[in-house]
Short mmCIF file of C-alpha atoms in Angstrom, two decimals:
data_model
loop_
_atom_site.label_atom_id
_atom_site.label_comp_id
_atom_site.label_asym_id
_atom_site.label_seq_id
_atom_site.Cartn_x
_atom_site.Cartn_y
_atom_site.Cartn_z
CA MET A 2 -7.41 19.62 7.50
CA ASN A 3 -8.81 20.98 10.69
CA GLU A 4 -8.39 19.93 14.32
CA LYS A 5 -11.81 18.25 14.39
CA THR A 6 -10.78 15.89 11.58
CA ILE A 7 -7.57 14.98 13.41
CA GLU A 8 -9.43 14.40 16.68
CA ASP A 9 -12.12 12.33 14.96
CA GLN A 10 -9.55 10.12 13.21
CA THR A 11 -7.61 9.66 16.46
CA ARG A 12 -10.71 8.67 18.43
CA LEU A 13 -11.94 6.32 15.71
CA TYR A 14 -8.58 4.56 15.51
CA LEU A 15 -8.35 4.21 19.30
CA TYR A 16 -11.90 2.83 19.37
CA ASP A 17 -10.92 0.19 16.80
CA LEU A 18 -7.79 -0.67 18.78
CA MET A 19 -9.66 -1.15 22.03
CA ASN A 20 -12.42 -3.22 20.44
CA THR A 21 -9.95 -5.44 18.62
CA ALA A 22 -7.86 -5.93 21.75
CA LYS A 23 -10.96 -6.93 23.73
CA GLU A 24 -12.23 -9.18 20.95
CA HIS A 25 -8.90 -11.03 20.71
CA GLY A 26 -8.31 -11.35 24.44
CA PHE A 27 -5.32 -9.05 24.86
CA LYS A 28 -3.81 -9.17 28.32
CA THR A 29 -2.37 -6.16 30.15
CA ASP A 30 1.17 -6.94 28.91
CA ASP A 31 0.00 -7.13 25.27
CA VAL A 32 0.69 -3.81 23.63
CA TRP A 33 0.19 -2.45 20.16
CA GLU A 34 3.19 -1.53 18.03
CA PHE A 35 2.64 1.12 15.38
CA SER A 36 4.09 1.61 11.94
CA VAL A 37 3.63 4.48 9.54
CA ALA A 38 3.81 2.47 6.35
CA THR A 39 3.56 2.34 2.59
CA ASN A 40 0.98 0.10 0.99
CA SER A 41 3.49 -2.74 0.51
CA GLU A 42 4.69 -2.47 4.12
CA ARG A 43 1.07 -2.56 5.29
CA LEU A 44 0.42 -5.72 3.29
CA LYS A 45 3.51 -7.39 4.75
CA LEU A 46 2.51 -6.52 8.32
CA GLN A 47 -1.02 -7.79 7.71
CA LYS A 48 0.42 -11.00 6.29
CA ASP A 49 2.83 -11.50 9.21
CA TYR A 50 0.65 -10.52 12.21
CA TYR A 51 -2.92 -11.02 13.34
CA PRO A 52 -4.80 -8.97 14.32
CA THR A 53 -3.73 -5.75 12.62
CA ILE A 54 -5.53 -2.43 12.41
CA ALA A 55 -4.66 -0.44 9.31
CA THR A 56 -6.12 2.83 8.18
CA LYS A 57 -5.28 5.11 5.29
CA LEU A 58 -4.79 8.72 6.32
CA PHE A 59 -4.09 11.92 4.46
CA PRO A 60 -0.36 12.67 4.69
CA GLU A 61 -1.20 16.12 6.08
CA ILE A 62 -2.68 14.64 9.27
CA MET A 63 -0.71 11.37 9.55
CA LEU A 64 1.82 12.59 12.12
CA GLN A 65 -0.72 14.43 14.25
CA VAL A 66 -2.98 11.36 14.47
CA PHE A 67 0.02 9.09 15.11
CA HIS A 68 1.34 11.35 17.89
CA GLY A 69 -2.14 11.65 19.41
CA ILE A 70 -2.57 7.88 19.55
CA LYS A 71 0.86 7.28 21.07
CA ALA A 72 0.23 10.01 23.66
CA ARG A 73 -3.16 8.65 24.68
CA LEU A 74 -1.72 5.15 25.05
CA ASN A 75 1.22 6.53 27.07
CA GLN A 76 3.75 5.05 24.66
CA SER A 77 7.13 6.63 24.03
CA PHE A 78 8.61 7.18 20.60
CA ASN A 79 11.55 5.16 19.33
CA LYS A 80 14.39 6.76 17.38
CA ASP A 81 12.83 6.15 13.95
CA GLU A 82 9.47 7.52 15.06
CA GLN A 83 11.09 10.67 16.43
CA GLN A 84 12.74 11.33 13.08
CA LEU A 85 9.47 11.24 11.14
CA ASP A 86 8.42 14.58 9.76
CA LYS A 87 5.91 15.77 7.18
CA ARG A 88 8.50 15.72 4.41
CA SER A 89 9.49 12.11 5.09
CA VAL A 90 5.83 11.07 5.15
CA LEU A 91 5.22 12.69 1.77
CA ALA A 92 8.51 11.55 0.18
CA GLY A 93 8.17 7.99 1.45
CA GLU A 94 4.54 7.69 0.37
CA LEU A 95 3.67 6.70 3.94
CA SER A 96 -0.10 6.70 3.83
CA TYR A 97 -1.08 3.95 6.28
CA LEU A 98 -1.04 3.75 10.03
CA VAL A 99 -0.78 0.10 11.05
CA ALA A 100 -1.10 -1.33 14.55
CA TYR A 101 0.02 -4.88 15.31
CA ASN A 102 1.18 -6.98 18.23
CA PRO A 103 4.63 -8.53 17.68
CA LYS A 104 3.72 -11.31 20.14
CA ARG A 105 0.97 -12.47 17.79
CA PRO A 106 2.47 -13.68 14.52
CA ARG A 107 0.11 -15.14 11.98
CA THR A 108 0.48 -18.89 11.88
#
């Protein structure tokens, strides 16, 4: 994968985040949480929260897109996110990047 693909995926995901936030009336204190997830974890998050933004990414670019999104949103990494590496993405079959707002559970 080349840098253009990573940049394109990052911009597209951010565009979806901003549109969804505007569409659902997010306030300034509403922030997106991110999860690098398996298919079953993605389904659970989509079942538990609304809205969610999920996209399937190649494992080779997952971490670069994830880091790019967090950097552009000025969000810091938690301990689990810092420990993610390419090997753990491949071994854990983590193929989805999911954004959700924990303040907005599905009712």
